[in-house]
XYZ file of C-alpha atoms in Angstrom:
783
model
C -0.154 -0.258 0.069
C 1.756 3.416 -0.972
C 0.404 6.262 0.433
C 2.037 9.627 1.269
C 1.361 12.007 4.042
C 2.178 15.774 3.823
C 5.380 16.324 5.584
C 5.184 20.008 4.550
C 2.228 20.719 7.285
C 3.827 18.980 10.130
C 6.678 21.614 10.918
C 10.477 21.813 10.882
C 11.887 18.262 10.713
C 13.633 17.573 14.569
C 17.673 16.596 13.571
C 19.001 13.313 14.159
C 21.870 13.223 16.578
C 24.680 11.189 15.443
C 25.126 10.090 19.201
C 21.726 8.068 19.232
C 19.986 10.241 22.192
C 17.531 8.369 23.985
C 13.995 9.744 24.106
C 11.187 8.446 27.317
C 8.807 10.701 25.305
C 8.387 12.768 22.561
C 5.584 14.852 24.297
C 7.862 16.404 27.355
C 6.215 19.826 28.309
C 2.955 19.607 26.736
C -0.351 21.407 28.564
C -2.192 19.245 30.815
C -5.357 17.500 29.258
C -8.774 19.263 30.246
C -10.721 16.566 29.931
C -10.923 12.540 29.609
C -11.669 10.883 26.965
C -12.312 6.882 25.589
C -10.596 6.203 22.181
C -12.124 3.452 20.040
C -11.765 3.278 16.229
C -14.897 2.869 13.702
C -14.543 -0.822 12.923
C -13.241 -1.855 9.448
C -10.793 -4.655 10.704
C -7.375 -4.364 8.632
C -7.668 -2.612 5.478
C -4.232 -2.505 4.513
C -0.773 -4.100 4.113
C 0.766 -6.242 7.025
C 4.084 -6.849 5.861
C 5.252 -9.073 9.427
C 3.539 -11.098 11.828
C 6.230 -12.273 14.695
C 5.597 -14.763 17.180
C 7.848 -14.847 20.664
C 9.699 -18.245 20.493
C 9.408 -18.462 24.143
C 6.074 -16.775 25.657
C 3.300 -18.427 23.765
C 0.403 -16.173 22.444
C 2.884 -13.178 22.253
C 2.517 -11.973 18.490
C 3.370 -8.993 16.892
C 2.423 -7.773 13.660
C 3.594 -4.781 12.100
C 2.142 -2.464 9.161
C 3.631 -0.114 6.649
C 2.270 3.036 8.045
C 0.036 2.198 10.580
C 2.430 1.259 13.448
C 2.608 -1.953 15.671
C 0.709 -3.764 17.397
C 0.500 -7.110 19.852
C -2.161 -9.718 20.338
C -4.250 -10.399 23.210
C -5.231 -13.604 23.494
C -7.906 -13.576 25.874
C -10.188 -10.971 23.296
C -8.548 -12.432 20.181
C -7.886 -8.842 18.926
C -4.690 -6.718 18.478
C -3.569 -3.851 20.477
C -2.190 -0.605 18.875
C 1.410 0.011 20.536
C 2.282 3.227 18.629
C -0.707 5.733 19.334
C 1.872 8.024 21.190
C 3.106 9.054 18.034
C 2.973 12.596 17.132
C 2.722 14.861 13.977
C 6.614 15.742 14.324
C 7.664 11.726 14.132
C 4.896 10.869 11.949
C 7.254 8.266 10.157
C 7.726 6.388 13.101
C 4.138 4.647 12.431
C 5.779 3.009 9.082
C 7.544 -0.364 10.897
C 10.263 -1.987 8.862
C 11.035 -4.438 11.312
C 9.994 -6.137 15.134
C 11.696 -8.567 16.734
C 10.645 -10.023 20.120
C 13.510 -11.260 22.767
C 13.416 -14.803 22.839
C 15.350 -15.060 26.299
C 12.939 -11.629 27.934
C 9.904 -11.897 26.520
C 9.085 -8.747 27.748
C 11.674 -6.754 25.727
C 10.686 -5.816 22.078
C 12.123 -4.047 19.700
C 10.867 -1.736 16.520
C 12.657 -0.153 13.568
C 11.041 2.756 12.349
C 10.721 4.916 9.164
C 8.382 5.349 6.529
C 10.280 6.257 3.897
C 13.842 6.680 2.751
C 13.468 9.677 0.437
C 12.077 13.359 1.534
C 8.596 12.320 1.850
C 9.999 12.100 5.541
C 11.609 14.894 6.656
C 12.810 12.446 9.494
C 16.121 9.652 10.086
C 14.796 6.160 10.997
C 14.829 4.721 14.607
C 14.738 1.933 16.907
C 11.858 1.864 19.255
C 13.073 -0.390 22.399
C 10.307 -1.201 25.181
C 10.966 -3.442 28.370
C 7.362 -3.998 29.008
C 5.905 -5.997 25.815
C 5.524 -2.358 24.413
C 3.187 -0.692 26.602
C 5.800 2.273 26.575
C 8.904 3.009 24.704
C 12.493 4.353 24.603
C 13.841 5.892 21.097
C 17.139 5.383 19.727
C 17.850 7.729 16.766
C 19.366 6.436 13.609
C 21.310 8.725 11.361
C 19.962 7.394 8.354
C 16.526 6.493 7.091
C 14.129 3.285 7.114
C 11.357 3.053 4.492
C 8.250 1.425 6.585
C 6.406 1.883 3.155
C 9.099 1.143 0.731
C 9.937 -1.201 -1.552
C 11.232 -4.486 -0.115
C 9.147 -3.878 3.319
C 7.935 -7.534 3.410
C 11.556 -8.430 2.996
C 13.180 -9.672 6.436
C 13.005 -9.513 9.404
C 15.292 -6.762 9.798
C 15.924 -6.873 13.219
C 16.842 -9.237 15.134
C 17.877 -10.399 18.618
C 20.573 -12.828 19.408
C 19.447 -15.682 21.099
C 22.690 -16.662 22.941
C 23.613 -12.915 24.100
C 19.779 -11.282 24.449
C 21.686 -7.799 24.802
C 22.740 -7.695 21.466
C 20.854 -7.260 18.241
C 21.245 -6.825 14.595
C 20.026 -4.510 12.227
C 19.916 -4.596 8.320
C 20.092 -1.562 6.740
C 19.295 -0.135 3.135
C 21.388 2.302 1.183
C 24.802 1.426 2.077
C 24.263 2.141 5.880
C 25.563 -2.117 6.156
C 25.067 -4.757 9.236
C 24.188 -2.254 12.261
C 24.234 -3.836 16.011
C 23.443 -2.477 19.476
C 24.981 -4.124 22.470
C 22.927 -2.785 25.167
C 19.194 -3.716 24.321
C 18.785 -1.225 21.649
C 19.609 1.911 23.196
C 22.844 2.765 21.058
C 23.537 1.702 17.650
C 26.682 1.358 15.494
C 27.789 -0.144 12.217
C 29.463 -3.423 12.021
C 32.836 -2.534 10.136
C 34.025 -6.096 9.617
C 30.607 -6.993 8.049
C 32.476 -6.294 3.952
C 28.858 -6.223 2.072
C 26.305 -3.312 2.150
C 24.387 -4.383 -0.832
C 24.126 -3.329 -4.242
C 20.559 -4.376 -5.675
C 18.802 -1.577 -7.280
C 15.512 -1.699 -8.690
C 15.468 1.611 -10.966
C 18.359 3.939 -9.858
C 17.377 7.361 -9.476
C 14.026 6.869 -8.752
C 12.613 8.346 -5.828
C 10.801 5.211 -5.082
C 12.345 2.242 -6.880
C 16.011 3.621 -6.176
C 16.964 2.275 -3.045
C 19.806 -0.087 -2.546
C 17.863 -2.804 -0.447
C 20.978 -3.232 1.459
C 21.333 -5.827 4.247
C 18.055 -7.818 4.738
C 18.114 -10.306 7.444
C 19.941 -12.287 10.343
C 19.010 -15.875 11.077
C 20.703 -17.904 14.310
C 21.873 -21.307 14.416
C 22.366 -21.665 18.616
C 23.250 -24.791 18.539
C 26.138 -24.337 16.109
C 26.738 -20.794 17.636
C 26.167 -19.018 13.772
C 24.918 -16.215 12.463
C 23.760 -15.853 9.126
C 23.193 -12.679 7.165
C 21.413 -12.014 4.114
C 22.249 -9.371 1.445
C 20.713 -7.803 -1.590
C 23.753 -8.901 -3.594
C 22.843 -11.487 -6.304
C 26.859 -11.926 -6.792
C 27.301 -12.481 -2.624
C 23.959 -12.923 -0.699
C 24.959 -14.723 2.446
C 27.570 -14.514 5.009
C 28.272 -16.444 7.973
C 29.456 -15.763 11.584
C 30.985 -18.533 13.490
C 32.481 -15.903 16.140
C 29.408 -13.835 17.187
C 29.611 -11.234 14.616
C 33.547 -10.649 14.914
C 34.307 -11.954 11.632
C 32.158 -12.485 8.624
C 32.654 -15.298 4.992
C 30.502 -15.221 2.357
C 28.753 -18.874 2.588
C 30.188 -21.172 -0.298
C 27.946 -22.042 -3.493
C 25.245 -19.221 -1.951
C 25.445 -17.089 -5.427
C 24.576 -20.402 -7.578
C 21.787 -21.287 -5.140
C 20.024 -18.099 -4.005
C 21.745 -15.345 -6.514
C 20.169 -16.706 -9.577
C 16.736 -18.158 -10.551
C 17.312 -19.052 -13.958
C 18.320 -16.575 -16.009
C 16.995 -13.784 -13.567
C 19.323 -12.058 -11.063
C 17.409 -12.611 -7.572
C 17.897 -11.794 -3.690
C 17.320 -13.211 -0.143
C 14.149 -12.124 0.278
C 13.079 -14.161 3.359
C 14.662 -17.060 5.506
C 13.561 -19.379 7.952
C 15.686 -21.800 10.190
C 14.480 -25.481 10.939
C 16.950 -25.712 14.311
C 16.027 -29.307 14.707
C 16.765 -30.506 10.957
C 19.603 -28.549 11.046
C 18.522 -26.450 7.643
C 17.773 -22.832 6.350
C 15.290 -22.288 3.823
C 15.288 -19.566 1.799
C 13.003 -17.512 -0.539
C 14.306 -15.614 -3.277
C 13.149 -13.085 -5.421
C 14.214 -11.103 -8.791
C 12.476 -7.819 -7.248
C 11.799 -6.798 -3.548
C 8.202 -6.140 -3.834
C 6.041 -6.100 -2.389
C 3.855 -5.559 -5.847
C 5.762 -7.264 -8.048
C 5.013 -10.995 -9.121
C 6.717 -13.801 -11.527
C 8.649 -12.053 -14.701
C 7.137 -12.383 -18.141
C 9.897 -15.009 -18.601
C 11.985 -17.079 -16.403
C 11.534 -17.662 -12.976
C 10.654 -15.219 -10.003
C 12.346 -17.180 -7.577
C 13.298 -19.759 -5.790
C 13.013 -21.848 -2.518
C 16.631 -23.232 -1.377
C 17.605 -25.187 1.441
C 20.952 -25.365 3.338
C 22.173 -27.978 5.572
C 23.955 -25.766 8.102
C 26.332 -28.768 9.015
C 27.648 -29.685 5.251
C 26.983 -26.771 3.424
C 25.272 -28.486 0.908
C 22.585 -26.760 -1.373
C 19.235 -28.300 -2.577
C 16.814 -26.452 -4.916
C 13.116 -26.884 -3.101
C 11.274 -24.867 -4.652
C 7.663 -26.162 -5.427
C 7.692 -27.289 -8.573
C 3.443 -27.252 -9.732
C 1.235 -24.090 -9.796
C -2.259 -24.814 -10.464
C -2.584 -21.841 -12.239
C 0.156 -22.820 -15.252
C 2.429 -20.179 -13.999
C 6.037 -19.784 -12.905
C 5.511 -17.887 -8.922
C 7.352 -15.339 -7.110
C 7.519 -16.340 -3.644
C 6.779 -14.124 -0.175
C 6.279 -15.252 2.614
C 8.438 -18.695 4.555
C 7.863 -20.151 7.780
C 8.777 -23.154 9.477
C 7.019 -25.670 11.872
C 8.918 -25.889 15.513
C 7.096 -28.487 16.615
C 7.573 -30.684 13.855
C 10.802 -30.764 11.995
C 10.638 -30.657 8.875
C 7.092 -28.427 7.855
C 7.446 -25.928 6.154
C 5.371 -23.335 4.133
C 5.334 -20.695 1.656
C 3.360 -18.609 -0.039
C 3.465 -17.165 -3.810
C 3.693 -13.176 -4.116
C 0.916 -11.748 -6.214
C -0.177 -14.816 -7.717
C -2.932 -12.220 -9.419
C -5.096 -14.526 -11.173
C -7.335 -16.408 -9.535
C -5.107 -16.508 -5.987
C -2.425 -16.941 -4.571
C -0.866 -20.338 -3.320
C 0.207 -21.646 0.143
C 2.766 -24.640 -0.417
C 3.016 -26.866 2.694
C 5.950 -29.530 2.854
C 6.450 -31.808 5.892
C 9.598 -33.594 4.393
C 11.739 -30.917 4.137
C 10.448 -29.383 0.567
C 11.011 -33.046 -1.075
C 7.539 -32.971 -1.582
C 4.842 -30.030 -1.613
C 0.802 -29.903 -1.226
C -0.878 -26.658 -2.103
C -4.138 -25.039 -0.292
C -6.188 -25.278 -3.598
C -6.104 -26.861 -6.919
C -7.854 -26.692 -10.375
C -10.644 -29.113 -11.685
C -12.559 -29.194 -14.665
C -16.279 -28.473 -13.727
C -19.166 -30.942 -16.022
C -19.620 -28.048 -18.298
C -15.941 -28.169 -18.962
C -15.408 -24.256 -17.346
C -12.340 -23.816 -15.055
C -12.987 -24.679 -11.434
C -11.104 -25.354 -7.966
C -11.104 -27.019 -4.968
C -9.711 -25.883 -1.760
C -8.411 -27.310 1.639
C -10.341 -24.513 3.600
C -12.991 -22.190 3.588
C -12.428 -18.468 4.083
C -14.537 -17.141 6.645
C -14.934 -13.470 6.037
C -17.892 -12.541 8.129
C -15.642 -10.047 10.603
C -14.656 -8.244 7.040
C -17.405 -8.196 4.756
C -15.855 -5.968 2.581
C -13.130 -8.767 1.884
C -15.292 -9.705 -1.006
C -14.212 -6.098 -3.009
C -18.126 -6.305 -3.999
C -17.146 -9.279 -6.429
C -18.831 -12.609 -6.831
C -17.351 -15.902 -6.971
C -17.280 -17.245 -11.268
C -15.171 -20.476 -11.613
C -11.769 -20.730 -9.630
C -12.115 -16.681 -8.691
C -13.971 -17.198 -5.262
C -15.477 -14.306 -4.043
C -12.606 -14.434 -1.630
C -9.549 -14.685 -1.773
C -6.449 -16.046 0.356
C -4.821 -12.320 -0.206
C -2.305 -11.008 -1.869
C 1.322 -9.513 -1.546
C 1.508 -12.313 1.362
C 5.037 -11.977 2.811
C 4.275 -12.352 6.419
C 3.656 -15.747 7.401
C 4.151 -17.391 10.439
C 3.245 -20.898 12.181
C 3.220 -20.306 16.370
C 6.001 -22.138 17.220
C 4.089 -23.195 20.362
C 1.296 -24.735 18.854
C 1.403 -26.589 15.254
C -2.219 -26.183 14.404
C -2.201 -22.134 14.211
C -0.946 -20.121 11.416
C -1.182 -16.270 10.619
C -0.443 -14.542 7.424
C -0.924 -11.279 6.255
C -2.226 -9.681 2.825
C -2.887 -6.123 1.266
C -5.758 -6.035 2.982
C -6.198 -8.194 6.068
C -4.820 -11.204 8.165
C -5.797 -14.570 7.892
C -5.391 -17.384 10.405
C -6.718 -20.508 11.907
C -5.979 -22.873 14.893
C -6.635 -26.408 12.631
C -3.654 -26.074 10.496
C -2.547 -29.829 10.748
C -6.382 -30.991 9.378
C -4.036 -30.047 5.794
C -1.855 -33.039 6.587
C -4.626 -35.681 7.191
C -6.220 -34.731 3.604
C -4.280 -35.954 1.590
C -4.018 -34.551 -2.518
C -6.971 -32.265 -3.835
C -7.529 -33.805 -7.013
C -7.709 -37.152 -8.451
C -6.179 -39.252 -11.277
C -9.140 -38.090 -13.286
C -8.828 -34.406 -12.996
C -11.734 -34.350 -10.523
C -11.780 -33.099 -7.184
C -11.402 -35.701 -4.083
C -13.778 -35.729 -1.016
C -11.817 -33.773 1.842
C -12.953 -32.162 5.324
C -12.684 -28.581 5.006
C -10.761 -26.332 7.806
C -12.041 -22.847 8.017
C -9.297 -19.976 7.942
C -10.897 -16.711 9.379
C -10.419 -12.948 9.765
C -7.665 -12.259 12.474
C -7.252 -8.360 12.223
C -9.827 -7.820 14.932
C -8.428 -4.347 16.501
C -5.847 -4.036 13.443
C -7.510 -0.644 12.034
C -4.591 0.449 9.096
C -7.021 2.211 6.646
C -6.176 6.126 5.789
C -9.580 8.022 5.611
C -9.578 10.937 3.175
C -12.716 12.199 3.991
C -16.149 11.812 6.925
C -19.849 13.533 7.091
C -21.199 12.551 10.263
C -25.329 12.507 9.627
C -26.247 11.674 12.844
C -27.064 7.744 12.940
C -25.048 7.564 10.003
C -21.567 7.706 9.135
C -19.841 8.283 5.804
C -16.755 8.192 4.745
C -13.688 8.083 1.976
C -11.097 5.719 2.428
C -7.594 4.907 0.882
C -7.645 1.724 -1.389
C -10.529 0.613 -0.247
C -13.141 3.481 -1.704
C -15.657 4.120 1.080
C -18.155 3.283 4.151
C -21.472 3.938 5.645
C -21.328 2.755 8.954
C -24.649 2.791 10.900
C -23.127 0.507 13.794
C -19.672 2.279 14.634
C -18.935 -1.415 15.871
C -19.387 -3.377 12.992
C -17.150 -3.841 10.032
C -19.549 -2.895 6.476
C -19.380 -3.365 3.097
C -17.786 -0.490 1.224
C -19.138 1.490 -1.504
C -19.375 0.098 -4.878
C -20.563 1.614 -8.314
C -18.574 3.280 -9.025
C -15.564 1.223 -7.084
C -13.370 3.893 -6.019
C -9.825 2.561 -5.833
C -9.648 5.387 -3.265
C -12.359 7.637 -1.926
C -11.359 11.068 -1.897
C -14.601 13.206 -0.605
C -18.143 12.865 0.915
C -21.267 15.111 1.494
C -24.698 15.070 2.468
C -27.762 17.330 1.557
C -28.387 18.639 5.378
C -32.202 19.447 4.794
C -32.750 16.048 3.044
C -30.185 13.785 4.579
C -31.229 10.496 2.397
C -29.133 12.191 -0.609
C -25.122 11.198 -0.300
C -22.958 11.822 -2.500
C -19.010 10.892 -3.111
C -16.244 10.838 -5.193
C -13.162 8.844 -5.574
C -10.358 7.528 -8.293
C -11.984 5.602 -10.550
C -10.375 3.179 -13.202
C -13.665 1.682 -14.448
C -15.989 2.993 -17.300
C -18.033 4.860 -14.564
C -17.990 8.460 -13.827
C -15.918 9.299 -10.151
C -19.172 10.720 -8.629
C -21.483 7.882 -6.776
C -24.989 8.981 -5.476
C -27.500 7.581 -2.922
C -31.011 8.493 -2.451
C -31.530 5.719 0.509
C -29.409 7.271 3.042
C -26.176 5.040 1.994
C -28.244 1.502 1.667
C -27.606 1.894 -2.017
C -25.268 3.386 -4.519
C -25.170 4.289 -8.459
C -22.486 6.385 -10.132
C -22.502 8.832 -12.082
C -21.733 9.809 -16.223
C -18.356 10.848 -17.239
C -17.596 14.448 -17.174
C -15.756 15.015 -20.675
C -12.105 15.632 -20.655
C -11.577 14.395 -17.018
C -9.227 11.120 -17.533
C -10.653 8.299 -16.544
C -7.510 7.166 -13.796
C -7.650 9.045 -10.426
C -8.770 12.441 -10.304
C -11.182 11.912 -7.356
C -11.527 15.575 -6.390
C -13.914 16.933 -3.931
C -17.950 16.752 -4.432
C -20.703 18.788 -2.691
C -24.658 18.697 -2.474
C -27.197 21.479 -1.771
C -28.931 21.513 1.400
C -31.963 20.061 -0.487
C -30.498 17.919 -2.615
C -31.309 19.400 -5.854
C -27.733 20.217 -7.312
C -24.460 18.168 -7.010
C -21.313 20.270 -7.595
C -17.671 18.590 -8.479
C -14.243 19.402 -8.748
C -11.851 17.068 -10.425
C -8.911 16.977 -8.732
C -5.609 16.695 -10.321
C -6.700 18.106 -13.656
C -7.324 21.525 -15.574
C -11.151 20.960 -15.619
C -13.023 23.285 -13.890
C -16.081 22.531 -11.648
C -19.163 20.933 -12.878
C -23.049 20.560 -11.699
C -25.663 18.221 -12.165
C -29.219 18.732 -11.602
C -30.325 15.160 -12.532
C -28.126 13.006 -9.967
C -25.258 12.959 -11.919
C -27.030 12.069 -15.544
C -25.330 14.984 -16.893
C -22.842 18.006 -16.344
C -22.471 21.518 -17.024
C -20.130 23.577 -16.545
C -20.164 26.342 -13.503
C -19.385 29.824 -14.322
C -16.959 31.720 -12.532
C -14.813 29.047 -10.459
C -11.296 28.309 -11.810
C -10.049 24.738 -12.114
C -9.630 22.908 -8.478
C -11.822 25.758 -6.489
C -12.672 23.743 -3.103
C -16.732 23.491 -2.953
C -18.991 23.400 0.181
C -22.737 24.008 0.627
C -24.301 26.003 2.646
C -25.803 23.885 5.507
C -29.278 25.964 5.492
C -30.177 27.637 2.230
C -29.994 25.091 0.006
C -29.483 28.362 -3.052
C -26.119 29.087 -1.506
C -22.610 27.418 -2.311
C -19.362 28.322 -1.399
C -15.523 27.750 -2.979
C -12.342 28.796 -2.086
C -9.513 28.551 -4.379
C -5.713 30.649 -4.015
C -6.815 32.896 -1.312
C -9.681 34.056 -2.814
C -13.564 33.481 -2.173
C -16.296 32.920 -4.108
C -20.213 32.230 -3.357
C -23.222 31.126 -5.713
C -26.779 31.854 -5.082
C -28.391 30.366 -7.333
C -27.502 27.251 -6.416
C -23.880 26.615 -7.675
C -24.913 27.567 -10.993
C -22.297 30.260 -11.108
C -20.128 31.812 -8.879
C -18.777 35.703 -8.031
C -15.651 36.268 -5.759
C -16.534 38.107 -2.383
C -13.793 40.478 -1.791
C -12.893 39.034 1.163
C -9.314 40.092 1.747
C -6.776 38.419 4.762
C -7.405 34.733 4.054
C -4.419 32.149 3.203
C -3.211 31.560 0.063
C -2.749 28.427 -1.610
C -4.847 25.355 -2.009
C -3.991 23.599 1.459
C -7.059 24.787 3.509
C -9.992 23.004 5.262
C -13.111 25.041 5.148
C -16.803 24.108 6.096
C -20.342 25.522 6.353
C -21.940 24.898 10.080
C -25.219 22.889 10.303
C -28.200 25.028 11.151
C -26.579 28.943 10.489
C -26.683 30.508 7.154
C -23.652 32.152 6.263
C -21.414 30.532 8.819
C -18.337 29.094 7.609
C -15.018 28.052 9.457
C -11.855 27.622 7.355
C -8.744 26.243 8.507
C -4.862 25.891 7.137
C -3.093 27.726 4.231
C 0.290 28.158 3.400
C 2.964 28.722 5.659
C 2.011 29.038 9.676
C -1.584 27.971 8.802
C -4.118 29.328 11.360
C -8.161 29.564 11.301
C -10.743 32.380 10.353
C -14.321 32.634 10.662
C -17.318 34.214 8.653
C -20.828 34.873 9.623
C -22.348 36.824 6.462
C -21.334 33.792 3.595
C -17.242 34.742 3.060
C -17.684 38.286 2.598
C -15.434 39.192 5.733
C -13.474 37.032 7.884
C -11.981 37.404 11.209
C -8.960 35.185 12.309
C -9.565 33.188 15.500
C -7.435 33.917 18.510
C -5.323 31.275 20.804
C -4.317 29.047 17.731
C -0.904 28.712 16.666
C -1.725 26.735 13.565
C -4.750 24.575 12.658
C -5.344 22.161 9.833
C -8.716 20.973 9.902
C -12.304 21.985 11.495
C -15.401 20.663 12.117
C -18.789 20.469 13.984
C -20.973 18.872 16.569
C -23.983 19.077 18.857
C -23.825 22.305 20.996
C -22.899 21.523 24.739
C -25.648 21.903 27.396
C -26.757 25.429 27.778
C -25.136 26.598 24.401
C -26.326 27.384 21.308
C -23.612 27.111 19.143
C -22.227 23.944 17.419
C -18.919 22.365 19.345
C -15.928 23.274 17.136
C -13.501 20.754 16.872
C -9.993 20.816 15.410
C -6.595 19.547 14.516
C -4.201 22.065 15.548
C -1.119 23.317 17.455
C -2.116 25.468 20.424
C 1.072 27.430 22.921
C 2.970 24.585 20.789
C 1.561 21.601 21.594
C -0.219 19.598 18.587
C -3.447 18.195 19.271
C -7.184 17.543 18.693
C -9.046 20.410 20.129
C -12.377 21.672 20.967
C -14.388 24.987 21.507
C -17.656 24.732 23.287
C -18.001 29.156 22.665
C -17.675 29.195 19.358
C -13.607 29.462 19.251
C -13.550 31.787 22.133
C -11.718 29.289 24.049
C -10.195 25.764 23.298
C -9.565 22.344 25.083
C -7.264 19.720 23.815
C -8.992 16.297 24.352
C -6.476 14.453 23.239
C -3.525 13.305 25.377
C 0.109 12.533 24.720
C -0.700 8.690 24.804
C -3.242 9.384 21.835
C -1.962 11.369 18.924
C -1.708 8.819 16.008
C 0.399 10.659 14.160
C -1.416 12.023 11.478
C -4.776 13.905 11.865
C -4.947 16.692 9.584
C -7.326 15.139 7.098
C -10.421 15.507 8.398
C -11.915 15.948 12.006
C -15.752 16.793 12.816
C -17.985 16.182 15.568
C -21.314 14.374 15.506
C -24.719 16.266 15.325
C -26.211 14.014 18.078
C -23.639 13.460 20.377
C -22.134 16.090 22.628
C -18.582 15.929 22.746
C -18.064 12.626 20.310
C -15.246 13.458 17.706
C -14.171 11.150 14.513
C -10.677 11.442 13.529
C -9.353 10.596 10.107
C -6.088 9.405 10.039
C -3.398 8.061 7.890
C -3.029 4.475 8.446
C -4.937 4.438 12.138
C -8.248 4.119 10.677
C -11.247 6.335 12.015
C -10.716 7.196 15.437
C -13.547 8.407 17.896
C -13.597 10.092 20.860
C -16.305 10.246 23.645
C -16.138 12.103 26.891
C -15.413 9.866 29.767
């Protein structure tokens, strides 16, 4: 999942110190919170890429899941849910929510470490860091690094880059990208230095010079052989991809035969993406690939990767790559794992075997033979079908169908894609979890696989087997990037990165996503204040439909609109608004030279709006159906004919640029609030439809603003803002029309990036909804 936050809005970057300073809090000196809030997620369950799942080898039930932009989670066995561990990360270090690797201590299980940093390019102004905890991740210290890490960059599913030495657990290793080599800490992660004796920093680059694909993937992972006292390290160098140390990391030697075994797959140069050591059998299994992933699949010709087995004692290499793919293609491989309780048992997953599905392979004889998680069969009518070892229970996340229905061997719900997190519980052979680009799947019945035998008989037909069930295991892990939110009272409408959008009538239950059109990302939503059955939304599309969708039954069903001439079909979601009575829809295409357009027939036809430039942000008055407003590059506009034409209001003093959020107040004609803008930003209000504006005092900066039910004894809606007050970035509420502001979040609940959308609830005083970039949609209630 590739999502980008706007670093420029977060203030100056904190300079990384070469001495690796340790922070016990990144929020020291902030003012006291004045009111207690309880924070929860609007439930989606998952919604993003989970590149790593790590079980602790010593303590049963201790599991960590890392995400590419949404932070780190710990499994709670009693509730079968995930607990977020990095919500304390604030805006100034938002990149720390990109978890490049995680390591759990096998000697002292209370110790856990995370290598953090979202981007290695200038999208993230800060360097990476190592987070260290002595209490299972409930509190953290921070050791800054002098280089960047890429939790949301290509290669983020490889590794794990971070590892604890089980023979000396105060010692940790970190495989670093971009020439930074192998790093080591000998004090439980507090300080780090480069291992000067390690000879190879890697050299594998996908696209030299490209800001996103131009990383030298560097040093990739470390695996330990405790019985033999060896440390193996994988390197992104096809000519020298594997090194070993037999003296505790003092000296390193290339492993003989590694270049031939894991540096080539047919004609393609490959790198050792993941490794799993079967200590009892004395084997090191390595999954290789010709690309770091996670998006790419096998090349158009040749082999995309292999599974190789190294006999640690003899140094012999054996190619144990699964030879059969029911989709009749040469696969690339993602995750690899071994069963600690059953020596010789290994599993590996394909990577982006897009059609019809991914394949899990399982071997109980160290890779000599393999079974597949599904196989193809010929249906009686001659069409292509399939038979599966397990059923997928997606009831916890209905949206995992993506609106599809089963067709032949394409099932309604898939094993997933981008499967690089694959882990068998070292304490329980029946439990496995794997991460995808959307969720976590898991089962506690894995060994039933071995009793099923073959899936297909000699005649090509399916053999009768007793299937087991694999179900969603993402409860509590909320990774969506929410782009816009509208609270109707009893209904919550949202636009979401990668998933389109949702209509929630119960905040505690995941629902089906909005379809027709199929938004790749939902960018903007709105509703008719005086006729709230009418909802509209827009998003990026690649289908034949238009970008805007309309519902006339409060979101129960949706219909697509027609395309607007001159607007490309790929992307360009933009901003949508609907007049207070629902009679007119206005749309500003995104990333386009096309000026805003208007429809009075629910999007079946569109006409150009007069008087507005391309890119203008539009909002409807919430009380007067004939009035619509717009903002562009510091100028404010108003329409009194339902958005057909606009004129400038002549307002002065507003911020420049288009980085603003302005909103109209429900129940108050002509009342507008505007936040953001170029430079330091701020907040302004108007009570005359945008003709004059007054800057709101008491705010250093403000990024977004929204409204909710008024406090008892007050007649003006409560205001909510993501803002900086007295040097403290946070979520603030005002009950007196902006006269005073109270911070309502605390240092433990900052969610890194909250500058996209904040709004209240029209029916519940104090309730606030906060759109985050990777921690889902947060809502808070007083108490």
